[in-house]
Amino acid sequence: MSAETSYRICPLCEACCGLEVTHESGKVVAVRGAESDPFSRGYICPKGVAIADLHNDPDRLRQPLIKRDGRFVEATWDEAFAEIERRLLPVIERHGAAAVGTVLGNPVSHRHGLTLYAQRFLRTLGSPNVFSASTVDQMPKHRAVGEMYGQWMTIAVPDIARTDLLVILGGNPMASNGSLWTVPDFRGKARALRARGGRLVTIDPRRTETAKVSDDHHFIRPGGDVFLLLGLVHTLFAEGLVRPGRLAAHINGLSELEAAVAPYDADRVAPRCGMDAHIIRQLARDLANSERAALYGRIGTCLQAFGTLNNWLVDVVNILTGHFDEPGGMMFPKAAAFATNTRGKPGEGRGVKVARRMMKSAPVPEIMSEYPVTTIADEITDAGEDGIRAMISIAANPVLSAPNGERLSNALGQLDFMLSLDIYLNETTRHADVILPGLSPLEDSHWDVVFNQFAWRNAARYSAPVFDRPGDQLAEWQVFMRLIGLLQGQGPNADAEALDHAITLVEVEKVAGALAPQVMSATSGLSGPDRLVELELRAGPYGDGFGRNPDGLTLAKVRASGQGIDLGPHEPRMPDILRTPSGRIELAPPDFVADLARVEKALSELPPELVLIGRRDVRTNNSWMHNLPTLAKGPNRCKLLVHPVDAQRYGLANGEFAEISGNGHDMLVPVEITDDLMPGVVSLPHGWGHDQTDARMSLAARNPGVNINALMDGGARDPLSGNAVLNGVAVSLRAASAMQIDAAE
Ligand SMILES: Nc1nc2c(c(=O)[nH]1)N[C@H]1C(S)=C(S)[C@@H](COP(=O)(O)OP(=O)(O)OC[C@H]3O[C@@H](n4cnc5c(=O)[nH]c(N)nc54)[C@H](O)[C@@H]3O)O[C@H]1N2
Ligand SMILES: Nc1nc2c(c(=O)[nH]1)N[C@H]1C(S)=C(S)[C@@H](COP(=O)(O)OP(=O)(O)OC[C@H]3O[C@@H](n4cnc5c(=O)[nH]c(N)nc54)[C@H](O)[C@@H]3O)O[C@H]1N2
Ligand code: SF4
Ligand SMILES: [Mo]
């Protein structure tokens, strides 16, 4: 058999690169960037290449596991569903659905079978206790845009191809490949920006890989963003630079905003964010006076106590300077399918509801029907009779990715039942009673439900499976359908396809009414998430409207195009995109203005002497790609970065171990001394700490690293979003003694 070539969108991070996979006799021969992909144009990173390792990884689960007498044994799918019926249903019968908690991890957003069918499953289960990785990530962004524009997903992205000035605050797209911004080949796009005379400015407590390809980099004290942003907004008002342009007609709350920021002169806030007042003022002027400019804030602005205020003020700066919803500024993508920001009536809506419920164990609100992962342990152990008794983890590893994993581990150990949908036996899933695996990405079809909504440019792309799936392996949407069957009393062997058809029909009837039978028959050749893609695409903003717009898109047309169809650069979408009750942009939501009281208090507090921040490396992905040989090669990436001044202060030497302590935990970690950090700040990546003996990630266990999140107790949150504070956390350091080092090695 000769080699064949298939094209496949990479689902491993938000960049969604097109891959060219060469394979022979069912084996991957090579993975390259797909040069003709209209969206990623040949870009690929080392993780994309490692998709072959993931496909081949002997530790990746291919069969369900059931825990019997404390040990996992391989089981058939029928046995696994029977076990779930036997163990999970009695919990619901006795204690109600709320006794079942669900935790959704990052890959839920990356695989359409998970994204679309986890939602269906949650609706059927009907438990309010849904926790998600968004609460250790971007929940402040959702809260901010929800109140400002009336919809949680109305998130703008930099129009990098047309901007003159891009300012990046708390993001490192050179390592992360972009986030809430689907931007393959950031390096190439940054280079093009500079080549045409534009400027790139990075503001970060570390001189990051992104800072190094920027024209300017400014250090900022971790957690200092709210002070910088208030100083910027104050300067815009004080210097008469408020020029919202076209959007002026669609804004509410400008004078309330001006009054709210009045106390925050750049001179007053500068010491607190660690930047000079003149730099803050100059930045405000540069943003205001550039014809096309964008201020982009990412996870560094979210993982802190003022996360929501930061994300509010970032958009405020863009709006006030006239760079919002304008070419070269921050713009709204219009995805071909599943675009939340095209739903509903243009220019009006009911807005979002926040805090409809609070957690039982802590004063934490539900946002977007989700609760913080940092409350799971308490909801299991401290919520009494109403507590959680069973957990379902869906592509989540909160024992490593959330603070205080030890406490969560102990709590998971107390459950009556735990089910995991996961492809590894890892730090979290080892607590499960049943683990149900998913497919290798190369065995699955793909459409980006989530990330097309944050795309740097609009496009429609679909991938068919590269390989047939092995034997009786189920796709994850089928797993969910059988779980739904269980919940509906159909027993463990429900017919996934028939049930899927029935539920899809009900969903289609809701939107298509009398036309539903016609729509169903027009899509009858497809099932599962692919059918939902076809439905959404044809009904979507570029779709054929099931015949109403014959030139419009169908899945068949997208497939016939080869690697996808370019749908062009972003276009202005205000005011149609608004879904606020006022039909306007809410520039000064009362809850946000009220929260400035905390800022006022923090202004007079002294920051801790030494704080810890995270970082990402292009060869790792949160906690779960340390088992892939291509990525594990090379130097140890779990090192503590320390500034020379701090190294001297604590008596640390390059390459030697330090003991870092926080939250009553201490750990030994190798030190790398570098002046890329701000003095008083140390940095450690997250997702490490693979030293659990009963996990099954053999390569990862050989270089386990340490778990940064053990140094945090999880109680620190942004009150408006419930998001965890994971950066700027106070820690202490000392040189490790020879005895400790012996023990560690
Ligand atoms: N200190 C600190 N902590 C952080 C962060 C930080 O910056 N600093 N970042 C946070 C962020 S942004 C996030 S998003 C969270 C992530 O939090 P999590 O989502 O809990 O963590 P991941 O490591 O992404 O774990 C993904 C899980 O999904 C499994 N998996 C992978 N692919 C599939 C699949 O196709 N199907 C199924 N069923 N399972 C799959 C993996 O085996 C793993 O168990 O971590 C957060 N934690
Ligand atoms: N290679 C790789 N890519 C990834 C991931 C991965 O683990 N590895 N994870 C994926 C996920 S889940 C996400 S959410 C995205 C995140 O994507 P990004 O937001 O780009 O994430 P980071 O690279 O962590 O960049 C955050 C930056 O914020 C800085 N920072 C820390 N504290 C502060 C602060 O208080 N203020 C400011 N202004 N900056 C601060 C850090 O130094 C860091 O440079 O990346 C995704 N892509
Ligand atoms: S940048 Fe992200 S999407 Fe692109 S190849 Fe790497 S992991 Fe895959
Ligand atoms: Mo994330």
PDB file of N, CA, C and O in Angstrom, residues 10-68:
ATOM      1  N   CYS A  10      -6.010  20.472  13.777  1.00  0.00           N
ATOM      2  CA  CYS A  10      -5.424  20.066  15.060  1.00  0.00           C
ATOM      3  C   CYS A  10      -6.322  20.528  16.199  1.00  0.00           C
ATOM      4  O   CYS A  10      -6.633  21.716  16.299  1.00  0.00           O
ATOM      5  N   PRO A  11      -6.740  19.613  17.078  1.00  0.00           N
ATOM      6  CA  PRO A  11      -7.641  19.989  18.164  1.00  0.00           C
ATOM      7  C   PRO A  11      -6.905  20.235  19.480  1.00  0.00           C
ATOM      8  O   PRO A  11      -7.522  20.286  20.536  1.00  0.00           O
ATOM      9  N   LEU A  12      -5.577  20.382  19.437  1.00  0.00           N
ATOM     10  CA  LEU A  12      -4.831  20.346  20.698  1.00  0.00           C
ATOM     11  C   LEU A  12      -4.722  21.702  21.386  1.00  0.00           C
ATOM     12  O   LEU A  12      -4.509  21.781  22.579  1.00  0.00           O
ATOM     13  N   CYS A  13      -4.818  22.782  20.604  1.00  0.00           N
ATOM     14  CA  CYS A  13      -4.879  24.073  21.288  1.00  0.00           C
ATOM     15  C   CYS A  13      -5.808  24.978  20.495  1.00  0.00           C
ATOM     16  O   CYS A  13      -6.435  24.546  19.526  1.00  0.00           O
ATOM     17  N   GLU A  14      -5.902  26.238  20.877  1.00  0.00           N
ATOM     18  CA  GLU A  14      -6.924  27.105  20.295  1.00  0.00           C
ATOM     19  C   GLU A  14      -6.590  27.583  18.884  1.00  0.00           C
ATOM     20  O   GLU A  14      -7.419  28.183  18.217  1.00  0.00           O
ATOM     21  N   ALA A  15      -5.352  27.332  18.423  1.00  0.00           N
ATOM     22  CA  ALA A  15      -4.943  27.880  17.128  1.00  0.00           C
ATOM     23  C   ALA A  15      -5.597  27.167  15.941  1.00  0.00           C
ATOM     24  O   ALA A  15      -5.710  27.733  14.859  1.00  0.00           O
ATOM     25  N   CYS A  16      -6.012  25.907  16.149  1.00  0.00           N
ATOM     26  CA  CYS A  16      -6.775  25.187  15.110  1.00  0.00           C
ATOM     27  C   CYS A  16      -6.036  25.100  13.772  1.00  0.00           C
ATOM     28  O   CYS A  16      -6.612  25.392  12.704  1.00  0.00           O
ATOM     29  N   CYS A  17      -4.773  24.713  13.816  1.00  0.00           N
ATOM     30  CA  CYS A  17      -3.988  24.629  12.584  1.00  0.00           C
ATOM     31  C   CYS A  17      -4.427  23.449  11.731  1.00  0.00           C
ATOM     32  O   CYS A  17      -4.768  22.391  12.243  1.00  0.00           O
ATOM     33  N   GLY A  18      -4.335  23.650  10.433  1.00  0.00           N
ATOM     34  CA  GLY A  18      -4.575  22.545   9.512  1.00  0.00           C
ATOM     35  C   GLY A  18      -3.325  21.673   9.432  1.00  0.00           C
ATOM     36  O   GLY A  18      -2.224  22.178   9.206  1.00  0.00           O
ATOM     37  N   LEU A  19      -3.497  20.364   9.631  1.00  0.00           N
ATOM     38  CA  LEU A  19      -2.368  19.435   9.566  1.00  0.00           C
ATOM     39  C   LEU A  19      -2.461  18.613   8.292  1.00  0.00           C
ATOM     40  O   LEU A  19      -3.556  18.251   7.854  1.00  0.00           O
ATOM     41  N   GLU A  20      -1.302  18.303   7.754  1.00  0.00           N
ATOM     42  CA  GLU A  20      -1.240  17.369   6.638  1.00  0.00           C
ATOM     43  C   GLU A  20      -0.660  16.070   7.195  1.00  0.00           C
ATOM     44  O   GLU A  20       0.488  16.046   7.643  1.00  0.00           O
ATOM     45  N   VAL A  21      -1.462  15.041   7.205  1.00  0.00           N
ATOM     46  CA  VAL A  21      -1.046  13.776   7.814  1.00  0.00           C
ATOM     47  C   VAL A  21      -0.770  12.766   6.699  1.00  0.00           C
ATOM     48  O   VAL A  21      -1.663  12.426   5.936  1.00  0.00           O
ATOM     49  N   THR A  22       0.467  12.334   6.618  1.00  0.00           N
ATOM     50  CA  THR A  22       0.802  11.281   5.652  1.00  0.00           C
ATOM     51  C   THR A  22       0.759   9.956   6.411  1.00  0.00           C
ATOM     52  O   THR A  22       1.302   9.855   7.522  1.00  0.00           O
ATOM     53  N   HIS A  23       0.111   8.972   5.821  1.00  0.00           N
ATOM     54  CA  HIS A  23      -0.025   7.696   6.533  1.00  0.00           C
ATOM     55  C   HIS A  23       0.013   6.537   5.553  1.00  0.00           C
ATOM     56  O   HIS A  23      -0.271   6.683   4.361  1.00  0.00           O
ATOM     57  N   GLU A  24       0.371   5.396   6.091  1.00  0.00           N
ATOM     58  CA  GLU A  24       0.490   4.203   5.265  1.00  0.00           C
ATOM     59  C   GLU A  24       0.056   3.010   6.092  1.00  0.00           C
ATOM     60  O   GLU A  24       0.494   2.863   7.242  1.00  0.00           O
ATOM     61  N   SER A  25      -0.803   2.197   5.544  1.00  0.00           N
ATOM     62  CA  SER A  25      -1.305   1.005   6.233  1.00  0.00           C
ATOM     63  C   SER A  25      -1.778   1.320   7.650  1.00  0.00           C
ATOM     64  O   SER A  25      -1.432   0.626   8.608  1.00  0.00           O
ATOM     65  N   GLY A  26      -2.497   2.405   7.800  1.00  0.00           N
ATOM     66  CA  GLY A  26      -3.068   2.727   9.110  1.00  0.00           C
ATOM     67  C   GLY A  26      -2.067   3.314  10.097  1.00  0.00           C
ATOM     68  O   GLY A  26      -2.365   3.463  11.274  1.00  0.00           O
ATOM     69  N   LYS A  27      -0.854   3.622   9.635  1.00  0.00           N
ATOM     70  CA  LYS A  27       0.149   4.207  10.544  1.00  0.00           C
ATOM     71  C   LYS A  27       0.551   5.595  10.050  1.00  0.00           C
ATOM     72  O   LYS A  27       0.736   5.807   8.851  1.00  0.00           O
ATOM     73  N   VAL A  28       0.748   6.495  11.007  1.00  0.00           N
ATOM     74  CA  VAL A  28       1.172   7.845  10.629  1.00  0.00           C
ATOM     75  C   VAL A  28       2.629   7.804  10.193  1.00  0.00           C
ATOM     76  O   VAL A  28       3.474   7.241  10.893  1.00  0.00           O
ATOM     77  N   VAL A  29       2.910   8.394   9.056  1.00  0.00           N
ATOM     78  CA  VAL A  29       4.293   8.465   8.591  1.00  0.00           C
ATOM     79  C   VAL A  29       4.873   9.851   8.913  1.00  0.00           C
ATOM     80  O   VAL A  29       6.007   9.979   9.355  1.00  0.00           O
ATOM     81  N   ALA A  30       4.081  10.906   8.685  1.00  0.00           N
ATOM     82  CA  ALA A  30       4.572  12.263   8.954  1.00  0.00           C
ATOM     83  C   ALA A  30       3.396  13.199   9.189  1.00  0.00           C
ATOM     84  O   ALA A  30       2.297  12.977   8.672  1.00  0.00           O
ATOM     85  N   VAL A  31       3.644  14.229   9.992  1.00  0.00           N
ATOM     86  CA  VAL A  31       2.644  15.282  10.199  1.00  0.00           C
ATOM     87  C   VAL A  31       3.308  16.616   9.901  1.00  0.00           C
ATOM     88  O   VAL A  31       4.370  16.921  10.452  1.00  0.00           O
ATOM     89  N   ARG A  32       2.691  17.380   9.008  1.00  0.00           N
ATOM     90  CA  ARG A  32       3.242  18.698   8.652  1.00  0.00           C
ATOM     91  C   ARG A  32       2.130  19.730   8.706  1.00  0.00           C
ATOM     92  O   ARG A  32       0.956  19.374   8.745  1.00  0.00           O
ATOM     93  N   GLY A  33       2.505  20.987   8.644  1.00  0.00           N
ATOM     94  CA  GLY A  33       1.499  22.036   8.510  1.00  0.00           C
ATOM     95  C   GLY A  33       0.917  21.992   7.105  1.00  0.00           C
ATOM     96  O   GLY A  33       1.655  21.812   6.140  1.00  0.00           O
ATOM     97  N   ALA A  34      -0.403  22.156   6.981  1.00  0.00           N
ATOM     98  CA  ALA A  34      -1.045  22.086   5.667  1.00  0.00           C
ATOM     99  C   ALA A  34      -0.910  23.435   4.971  1.00  0.00           C
ATOM    100  O   ALA A  34      -1.555  24.411   5.352  1.00  0.00           O
ATOM    101  N   GLU A  35      -0.060  23.462   3.948  1.00  0.00           N
ATOM    102  CA  GLU A  35       0.267  24.738   3.280  1.00  0.00           C
ATOM    103  C   GLU A  35      -0.964  25.417   2.666  1.00  0.00           C
ATOM    104  O   GLU A  35      -1.050  26.633   2.613  1.00  0.00           O
ATOM    105  N   SER A  36      -1.901  24.620   2.163  1.00  0.00           N
ATOM    106  CA  SER A  36      -3.054  25.232   1.478  1.00  0.00           C
ATOM    107  C   SER A  36      -4.224  25.484   2.410  1.00  0.00           C
ATOM    108  O   SER A  36      -5.304  25.844   1.940  1.00  0.00           O
ATOM    109  N   ASP A  37      -4.025  25.270   3.692  1.00  0.00           N
ATOM    110  CA  ASP A  37      -5.131  25.555   4.610  1.00  0.00           C
ATOM    111  C   ASP A  37      -5.415  27.062   4.574  1.00  0.00           C
ATOM    112  O   ASP A  37      -4.516  27.876   4.800  1.00  0.00           O
ATOM    113  N   PRO A  38      -6.678  27.459   4.288  1.00  0.00           N
ATOM    114  CA  PRO A  38      -6.948  28.887   4.105  1.00  0.00           C
ATOM    115  C   PRO A  38      -6.842  29.678   5.403  1.00  0.00           C
ATOM    116  O   PRO A  38      -6.766  30.912   5.380  1.00  0.00           O
ATOM    117  N   PHE A  39      -6.807  28.986   6.516  1.00  0.00           N
ATOM    118  CA  PHE A  39      -6.830  29.669   7.810  1.00  0.00           C
ATOM    119  C   PHE A  39      -5.449  29.699   8.474  1.00  0.00           C
ATOM    120  O   PHE A  39      -5.027  30.721   8.997  1.00  0.00           O
ATOM    121  N   SER A  40      -4.731  28.567   8.434  1.00  0.00           N
ATOM    122  CA  SER A  40      -3.451  28.489   9.154  1.00  0.00           C
ATOM    123  C   SER A  40      -2.255  28.523   8.210  1.00  0.00           C
ATOM    124  O   SER A  40      -1.122  28.714   8.662  1.00  0.00           O
ATOM    125  N   ARG A  41      -2.488  28.307   6.922  1.00  0.00           N
ATOM    126  CA  ARG A  41      -1.487  28.555   5.883  1.00  0.00           C
ATOM    127  C   ARG A  41      -0.129  27.904   6.160  1.00  0.00           C
ATOM    128  O   ARG A  41       0.920  28.541   6.061  1.00  0.00           O
ATOM    129  N   GLY A  42      -0.197  26.667   6.601  1.00  0.00           N
ATOM    130  CA  GLY A  42       1.031  25.895   6.739  1.00  0.00           C
ATOM    131  C   GLY A  42       1.656  25.900   8.115  1.00  0.00           C
ATOM    132  O   GLY A  42       2.591  25.158   8.387  1.00  0.00           O
ATOM    133  N   TYR A  43       1.162  26.715   9.024  1.00  0.00           N
ATOM    134  CA  TYR A  43       1.775  26.775  10.356  1.00  0.00           C
ATOM    135  C   TYR A  43       1.502  25.488  11.133  1.00  0.00           C
ATOM    136  O   TYR A  43       0.436  24.887  11.038  1.00  0.00           O
ATOM    137  N   ILE A  44       2.472  25.092  11.933  1.00  0.00           N
ATOM    138  CA  ILE A  44       2.312  23.960  12.848  1.00  0.00           C
ATOM    139  C   ILE A  44       3.273  24.183  14.008  1.00  0.00           C
ATOM    140  O   ILE A  44       4.296  24.851  13.849  1.00  0.00           O
ATOM    141  N   CYS A  45       2.945  23.672  15.190  1.00  0.00           N
ATOM    142  CA  CYS A  45       3.875  23.741  16.318  1.00  0.00           C
ATOM    143  C   CYS A  45       4.241  22.308  16.728  1.00  0.00           C
ATOM    144  O   CYS A  45       3.664  21.356  16.215  1.00  0.00           O
ATOM    145  N   PRO A  46       5.181  22.131  17.649  1.00  0.00           N
ATOM    146  CA  PRO A  46       5.610  20.764  17.987  1.00  0.00           C
ATOM    147  C   PRO A  46       4.473  19.868  18.511  1.00  0.00           C
ATOM    148  O   PRO A  46       4.505  18.656  18.324  1.00  0.00           O
ATOM    149  N   LYS A  47       3.471  20.478  19.132  1.00  0.00           N
ATOM    150  CA  LYS A  47       2.363  19.635  19.639  1.00  0.00           C
ATOM    151  C   LYS A  47       1.566  19.037  18.481  1.00  0.00           C
ATOM    152  O   LYS A  47       1.074  17.925  18.564  1.00  0.00           O
ATOM    153  N   GLY A  48       1.428  19.820  17.404  1.00  0.00           N
ATOM    154  CA  GLY A  48       0.719  19.295  16.235  1.00  0.00           C
ATOM    155  C   GLY A  48       1.425  18.060  15.686  1.00  0.00           C
ATOM    156  O   GLY A  48       0.793  17.069  15.327  1.00  0.00           O
ATOM    157  N   VAL A  49       2.767  18.120  15.650  1.00  0.00           N
ATOM    158  CA  VAL A  49       3.540  16.960  15.188  1.00  0.00           C
ATOM    159  C   VAL A  49       3.296  15.782  16.140  1.00  0.00           C
ATOM    160  O   VAL A  49       3.176  14.626  15.720  1.00  0.00           O
ATOM    161  N   ALA A  50       3.183  16.099  17.423  1.00  0.00           N
ATOM    162  CA  ALA A  50       3.043  15.046  18.442  1.00  0.00           C
ATOM    163  C   ALA A  50       1.666  14.396  18.443  1.00  0.00           C
ATOM    164  O   ALA A  50       1.415  13.479  19.231  1.00  0.00           O
ATOM    165  N   ILE A  51       0.776  14.842  17.568  1.00  0.00           N
ATOM    166  CA  ILE A  51      -0.528  14.190  17.498  1.00  0.00           C
ATOM    167  C   ILE A  51      -0.333  12.711  17.111  1.00  0.00           C
ATOM    168  O   ILE A  51      -1.120  11.846  17.496  1.00  0.00           O
ATOM    169  N   ALA A  52       0.770  12.433  16.396  1.00  0.00           N
ATOM    170  CA  ALA A  52       1.079  11.038  16.053  1.00  0.00           C
ATOM    171  C   ALA A  52       1.432  10.258  17.323  1.00  0.00           C
ATOM    172  O   ALA A  52       0.999   9.114  17.508  1.00  0.00           O
ATOM    173  N   ASP A  53       2.203  10.883  18.209  1.00  0.00           N
ATOM    174  CA  ASP A  53       2.537  10.225  19.484  1.00  0.00           C
ATOM    175  C   ASP A  53       1.273   9.971  20.299  1.00  0.00           C
ATOM    176  O   ASP A  53       1.149   8.946  20.970  1.00  0.00           O
ATOM    177  N   LEU A  54       0.370  10.922  20.276  1.00  0.00           N
ATOM    178  CA  LEU A  54      -0.872  10.763  21.037  1.00  0.00           C
ATOM    179  C   LEU A  54      -1.661   9.584  20.478  1.00  0.00           C
ATOM    180  O   LEU A  54      -2.186   8.749  21.220  1.00  0.00           O
ATOM    181  N   HIS A  55      -1.716   9.532  19.155  1.00  0.00           N
ATOM    182  CA  HIS A  55      -2.426   8.436  18.497  1.00  0.00           C
ATOM    183  C   HIS A  55      -1.821   7.080  18.890  1.00  0.00           C
ATOM    184  O   HIS A  55      -2.539   6.114  19.152  1.00  0.00           O
ATOM    185  N   ASN A  56      -0.501   7.051  18.979  1.00  0.00           N
ATOM    186  CA  ASN A  56       0.191   5.779  19.236  1.00  0.00           C
ATOM    187  C   ASN A  56       0.409   5.486  20.710  1.00  0.00           C
ATOM    188  O   ASN A  56       0.832   4.381  21.052  1.00  0.00           O
ATOM    189  N   ASP A  57       0.221   6.452  21.584  1.00  0.00           N
ATOM    190  CA  ASP A  57       0.616   6.296  22.988  1.00  0.00           C
ATOM    191  C   ASP A  57       0.016   5.031  23.606  1.00  0.00           C
ATOM    192  O   ASP A  57      -1.208   4.902  23.715  1.00  0.00           O
ATOM    193  N   PRO A  58       0.860   4.088  24.024  1.00  0.00           N
ATOM    194  CA  PRO A  58       0.318   2.858  24.616  1.00  0.00           C
ATOM    195  C   PRO A  58      -0.454   3.115  25.917  1.00  0.00           C
ATOM    196  O   PRO A  58      -1.305   2.302  26.291  1.00  0.00           O
ATOM    197  N   ASP A  59      -0.167   4.233  26.592  1.00  0.00           N
ATOM    198  CA  ASP A  59      -0.906   4.533  27.826  1.00  0.00           C
ATOM    199  C   ASP A  59      -2.287   5.137  27.554  1.00  0.00           C
ATOM    200  O   ASP A  59      -3.118   5.216  28.458  1.00  0.00           O
ATOM    201  N   ARG A  60      -2.516   5.607  26.339  1.00  0.00           N
ATOM    202  CA  ARG A  60      -3.830   6.194  26.043  1.00  0.00           C
ATOM    203  C   ARG A  60      -4.889   5.088  26.114  1.00  0.00           C
ATOM    204  O   ARG A  60      -4.724   4.024  25.537  1.00  0.00           O
ATOM    205  N   LEU A  61      -5.968   5.332  26.820  1.00  0.00           N
ATOM    206  CA  LEU A  61      -6.974   4.291  27.045  1.00  0.00           C
ATOM    207  C   LEU A  61      -7.767   4.040  25.775  1.00  0.00           C
ATOM    208  O   LEU A  61      -8.144   4.970  25.072  1.00  0.00           O
ATOM    209  N   ARG A  62      -7.998   2.766  25.522  1.00  0.00           N
ATOM    210  CA  ARG A  62      -8.781   2.385  24.343  1.00  0.00           C
ATOM    211  C   ARG A  62      -9.971   1.532  24.722  1.00  0.00           C
ATOM    212  O   ARG A  62     -10.776   1.164  23.864  1.00  0.00           O
ATOM    213  N   GLN A  63     -10.060   1.183  25.990  1.00  0.00           N
ATOM    214  CA  GLN A  63     -11.160   0.340  26.453  1.00  0.00           C
ATOM    215  C   GLN A  63     -11.612   0.872  27.803  1.00  0.00           C
ATOM    216  O   GLN A  63     -10.796   1.404  28.555  1.00  0.00           O
ATOM    217  N   PRO A  64     -12.896   0.705  28.145  1.00  0.00           N
ATOM    218  CA  PRO A  64     -13.347   1.167  29.464  1.00  0.00           C
ATOM    219  C   PRO A  64     -12.610   0.440  30.593  1.00  0.00           C
ATOM    220  O   PRO A  64     -12.206  -0.715  30.429  1.00  0.00           O
ATOM    221  N   LEU A  65     -12.441   1.137  31.692  1.00  0.00           N
ATOM    222  CA  LEU A  65     -11.860   0.523  32.888  1.00  0.00           C
ATOM    223  C   LEU A  65     -12.894   0.573  34.005  1.00  0.00           C
ATOM    224  O   LEU A  65     -13.594   1.578  34.174  1.00  0.00           O
ATOM    225  N   ILE A  66     -12.969  -0.507  34.771  1.00  0.00           N
ATOM    226  CA  ILE A  66     -13.827  -0.532  35.964  1.00  0.00           C
ATOM    227  C   ILE A  66     -12.924  -0.856  37.153  1.00  0.00           C
ATOM    228  O   ILE A  66     -12.048  -1.715  37.049  1.00  0.00           O
ATOM    229  N   LYS A  67     -13.150  -0.128  38.240  1.00  0.00           N
ATOM    230  CA  LYS A  67     -12.343  -0.406  39.430  1.00  0.00           C
ATOM    231  C   LYS A  67     -12.999  -1.549  40.211  1.00  0.00           C
ATOM    232  O   LYS A  67     -14.171  -1.460  40.583  1.00  0.00           O
ATOM    233  N   ARG A  68     -12.243  -2.617  40.405  1.00  0.00           N
ATOM    234  CA  ARG A  68     -12.734  -3.759  41.184  1.00  0.00           C
ATOM    235  C   ARG A  68     -11.738  -4.018  42.306  1.00  0.00           C
ATOM    236  O   ARG A  68     -10.556  -4.207  42.030  1.00  0.00           O
TER     237      ARG A  68
END
